[in-house]
Amino acid sequence: MSGNTLDIINKNRAGKFYEVQPERVNIEPFTMVIFGGSGDLSKRKLLPTLYHLCHDQNLPDEFTIIGFASSKRSHEEYRELVKTALKNFSEDGFDEGCWENFSKHLFYISGGFDDVNSFKNLSQMLEKYSKPSEKGSREIIYYMAVPPQFLPVIIQQLSNCRLCKGMFNTRLIIEKPFGRDRASAVELNRLLAQAFDENQIYRIDHYLGKETVQNIIFFRFANSMFEPLWNRRYIDHIQITVAETLGIENRAKFYEQAGVVRDIVQNHMMQLLSLVAMEPPISFEADYIRNEKVKVYKTILSMDEEYIDNFTVRGQYGAGTVNGKKTVSYRDEKDTLPASNTPTYFAGKFYIDNWRWAGVPFYLRTGKRLHSRITEISIHFKQPPLSLFRYSCEVLTPNILVLTIQPYEEISLHLGVKHPGIGNQLYPVHMNFNYEKDFHGNFHFPLPYERLLLDCMKGDQTLFARQDGIEAMWEIVDPIIKRWENTRPPDLPSYTAGTWGPKEADEMIARDGRKWQIQ
Ligand SMILES: NC(=O)c1ccc[n+]([C@@H]2O[C@H](COP(=O)([O-])OP(=O)(O)OC[C@H]3O[C@@H](n4cnc5c(N)ncnc54)[C@H](OP(=O)(O)O)[C@@H]3O)[C@@H](O)[C@H]2O)c1
């Protein structure tokens, strides 16, 4: 035998299991069609991100961006609109030299989504501008930066004009909301599936583009010291908080229809929950990771009405003071209904009914106009089996691992150590890893959209939601939405802006002998 057993196994594993994708993957020449290329999302996020990628030379020399919207404007007028947007929203400022190059790649189609001639025009422009890759394929990305009611007509038009499959290698990026309940999500997925294969569809959730969110997987599965403890034997409970200081920011029309569960819980919070709770995937490939996430959604204990009444809390913000500024109540925001019952706060207790997590509560809470802007996952470990130090401090704080995602990205381990001195005092300390400080100056931190757009260009679906995942997430929250819509809400508003939410949420967790990590 030429090598020992371990060498032989590792040689065979290399590539199959442990191959990490290289930092830079060659991106083929592409054309991106932005439906709604003049809208808010395009101006604030997409176009600045594409400009930034161009500035950093992360785009190929050959690329074309076509904005598609109803207002009449020439290519030149569209370039002016984009220039203004970049000046207003580009986080890295505006550079004339880069703009000169970037603007040459910008084009515009004016036309209604229901107008077949606009799509014929699109087809001709794709013929003209899309450059074949070395392999001869022509890569087209459709970005749906439009309100959801336009999706069916756009997909139908693309399909009728044979622009979904065939002569172009196409991908489709869709923004949330992916439906407003399970039934509509199934219907949307059915519609998409008529025109595109699942491997062409990229359902974007910008939360998954954040470094710390991706790092949850790296942290868990690259460090052997935590994974053995990552289960019901050692973990007492887990908390996930997504707190915003903002109100609804002129989005009343959307928010009145959505509410906090559709806006945040069904997508961002479920994604975070699944990354923390999932089993190790057998490989770092998109579908292996997404398989494990879907298994988590499917094992979350379903909630009947009694459960929902006891273990979820809804709220709506009243007037208050946030970050030193007076703010109005939700009902006084522009375009909300004066007696609106739309919830802006959610707290709830979830259980994952599998071998690893049986009996471990996951407390989730999120809300608008809360005390601080923070997104955080805290893993609370069980107390040691014997209270050897009960005389040295009043309360023993358990070990807590805190993964902070916003407003800064940090991992912090809370430990108990001996306080220096002749006594035997136990003292809580934190071991911190901070992304900004620890990698400062050495790395560029990609913005969430930057990372996700590049992934789509490379054809990597890992950070995008799959059809079955979306439907499973709705299945978890549908009963909560329904119960809340069918029962009398508590007296609203139920919390003052600038606080940590309704007292009922504190009471819910206190009934289990626990408290919120952030308060
Ligand atoms: N805004 C954000 O920061 C944000 C963040 C996350 C997700 N999203 C999601 O992104 C999507 C787009 O939101 P948005 O805020 O960007 O919307 P928006 O500002 O209302 O923009 C809509 C775009 O669609 C075009 N349009 C509307 N009706 C059309 C029609 N009949 N034919 C052709 N073009 C038409 C508009 O152009 P004209 O004005 O020329 O008609 C505009 O370019 C939504 O699904 C939203 O939930 C938005």
Short mmCIF file of N, CA, C and O and ligand atoms in Angstrom, two decimals, residues 36-41 69-71 111-113 145-148 150 175-177, ligand 1:
data_model
loop_
_atom_site.label_atom_id
_atom_site.label_comp_id
_atom_site.label_asym_id
_atom_site.label_seq_id
_atom_site.Cartn_x
_atom_site.Cartn_y
_atom_site.Cartn_z
N GLY A 36 -38.46 47.65 -14.35
CA GLY A 36 -38.57 48.64 -13.27
C GLY A 36 -37.23 49.33 -13.05
O GLY A 36 -36.89 49.69 -11.92
N GLY A 37 -36.49 49.52 -14.14
CA GLY A 37 -35.13 50.08 -14.05
C GLY A 37 -35.06 51.52 -13.61
O GLY A 37 -33.96 52.05 -13.40
N SER A 38 -36.24 52.17 -13.44
CA SER A 38 -36.22 53.56 -12.95
C SER A 38 -36.85 53.67 -11.57
O SER A 38 -37.04 54.77 -11.06
N GLY A 39 -37.19 52.54 -10.97
CA GLY A 39 -37.91 52.56 -9.69
C GLY A 39 -36.98 52.76 -8.50
O GLY A 39 -35.75 52.88 -8.64
N ASP A 40 -37.59 52.76 -7.33
CA ASP A 40 -36.88 53.04 -6.08
C ASP A 40 -35.76 52.04 -5.81
O ASP A 40 -34.62 52.41 -5.52
N LEU A 41 -36.07 50.76 -5.93
CA LEU A 41 -35.07 49.72 -5.66
C LEU A 41 -33.89 49.85 -6.63
O LEU A 41 -32.73 49.74 -6.22
N ALA A 69 -38.95 50.40 -18.34
CA ALA A 69 -40.02 51.02 -17.52
C ALA A 69 -40.98 51.74 -18.45
O ALA A 69 -40.72 51.87 -19.64
N SER A 70 -42.09 52.20 -17.89
CA SER A 70 -43.14 52.73 -18.78
C SER A 70 -42.87 54.17 -19.25
O SER A 70 -43.24 54.53 -20.36
N SER A 71 -42.20 54.97 -18.43
CA SER A 71 -42.02 56.38 -18.81
C SER A 71 -41.18 56.50 -20.07
O SER A 71 -40.23 55.75 -20.25
N GLY A 111 -41.79 51.29 -22.28
CA GLY A 111 -42.96 50.57 -22.74
C GLY A 111 -43.66 49.91 -21.57
O GLY A 111 -43.06 49.68 -20.51
N GLY A 112 -44.95 49.66 -21.77
CA GLY A 112 -45.74 49.01 -20.72
C GLY A 112 -45.40 47.53 -20.68
O GLY A 112 -45.03 46.94 -21.70
N PHE A 113 -45.54 46.94 -19.50
CA PHE A 113 -45.29 45.49 -19.38
C PHE A 113 -46.34 44.69 -20.16
O PHE A 113 -46.13 43.53 -20.47
N ALA A 145 -37.41 44.17 -10.70
CA ALA A 145 -37.47 45.24 -9.69
C ALA A 145 -38.82 45.95 -9.81
O ALA A 145 -38.88 47.18 -9.98
N VAL A 146 -39.87 45.16 -9.72
CA VAL A 146 -41.22 45.71 -9.93
C VAL A 146 -42.15 45.22 -8.82
O VAL A 146 -41.91 44.16 -8.22
N PRO A 147 -43.21 45.96 -8.54
CA PRO A 147 -44.19 45.46 -7.59
C PRO A 147 -44.73 44.10 -8.06
O PRO A 147 -44.83 43.86 -9.28
N PRO A 148 -45.05 43.21 -7.13
CA PRO A 148 -45.33 41.81 -7.48
C PRO A 148 -46.48 41.61 -8.47
O PRO A 148 -46.48 40.63 -9.20
N PHE A 150 -46.92 42.79 -11.19
CA PHE A 150 -46.48 42.80 -12.60
C PHE A 150 -45.78 41.50 -13.00
O PHE A 150 -45.51 41.31 -14.19
N GLU A 175 -37.51 39.74 -6.43
CA GLU A 175 -37.49 40.35 -5.10
C GLU A 175 -38.65 39.82 -4.27
O GLU A 175 -39.69 39.46 -4.81
N LYS A 176 -38.47 39.83 -2.95
CA LYS A 176 -39.62 39.55 -2.10
C LYS A 176 -40.61 40.71 -2.22
O LYS A 176 -40.17 41.81 -2.55
N PRO A 177 -41.89 40.56 -1.94
CA PRO A 177 -42.51 39.37 -1.36
C PRO A 177 -42.77 38.27 -2.40
O PRO A 177 -43.16 38.57 -3.52
N1 LIG B 1 -37.59 50.02 -2.73
C1 LIG B 1 -36.84 49.24 -2.00
O1 LIG B 1 -35.88 49.66 -1.33
C2 LIG B 1 -37.12 47.74 -1.97
C3 LIG B 1 -36.41 46.93 -1.07
C4 LIG B 1 -36.63 45.55 -1.10
C5 LIG B 1 -37.53 45.01 -2.00
N2 LIG B 1 -38.22 45.82 -2.86
C6 LIG B 1 -39.12 45.20 -3.82
O2 LIG B 1 -38.70 45.54 -5.13
C7 LIG B 1 -39.81 45.65 -5.99
C8 LIG B 1 -39.82 47.02 -6.66
O3 LIG B 1 -40.03 48.01 -5.70
P1 LIG B 1 -39.77 49.57 -5.96
O4 LIG B 1 -39.90 50.22 -4.64
O5 LIG B 1 -38.52 49.79 -6.73
O6 LIG B 1 -41.02 49.95 -6.92
P2 LIG B 1 -41.31 51.33 -7.63
O7 LIG B 1 -40.45 52.43 -7.10
O8 LIG B 1 -42.78 51.50 -7.62
O9 LIG B 1 -40.82 51.10 -9.15
C9 LIG B 1 -41.62 50.46 -10.10
C10 LIG B 1 -40.90 50.43 -11.45
O10 LIG B 1 -41.72 49.74 -12.38
C11 LIG B 1 -42.02 50.59 -13.50
N3 LIG B 1 -43.40 50.34 -13.89
C12 LIG B 1 -44.51 50.40 -13.11
N4 LIG B 1 -45.60 50.04 -13.82
C13 LIG B 1 -45.16 49.73 -15.06
C14 LIG B 1 -45.82 49.27 -16.23
N5 LIG B 1 -47.13 49.05 -16.28
N6 LIG B 1 -45.06 49.06 -17.33
C15 LIG B 1 -43.74 49.28 -17.31
N7 LIG B 1 -43.06 49.72 -16.22
C16 LIG B 1 -43.77 49.94 -15.12
C17 LIG B 1 -41.84 52.00 -12.98
O11 LIG B 1 -41.48 52.85 -14.04
P3 LIG B 1 -42.44 54.08 -14.45
O12 LIG B 1 -42.48 54.97 -13.27
O13 LIG B 1 -41.76 54.68 -15.63
O14 LIG B 1 -43.75 53.44 -14.78
C18 LIG B 1 -40.64 51.81 -12.04
O15 LIG B 1 -39.45 51.76 -12.80
C19 LIG B 1 -41.03 45.36 -5.12
O16 LIG B 1 -41.35 44.01 -5.24
C20 LIG B 1 -40.55 45.68 -3.73
O17 LIG B 1 -41.28 44.96 -2.75
C21 LIG B 1 -38.03 47.17 -2.85
#
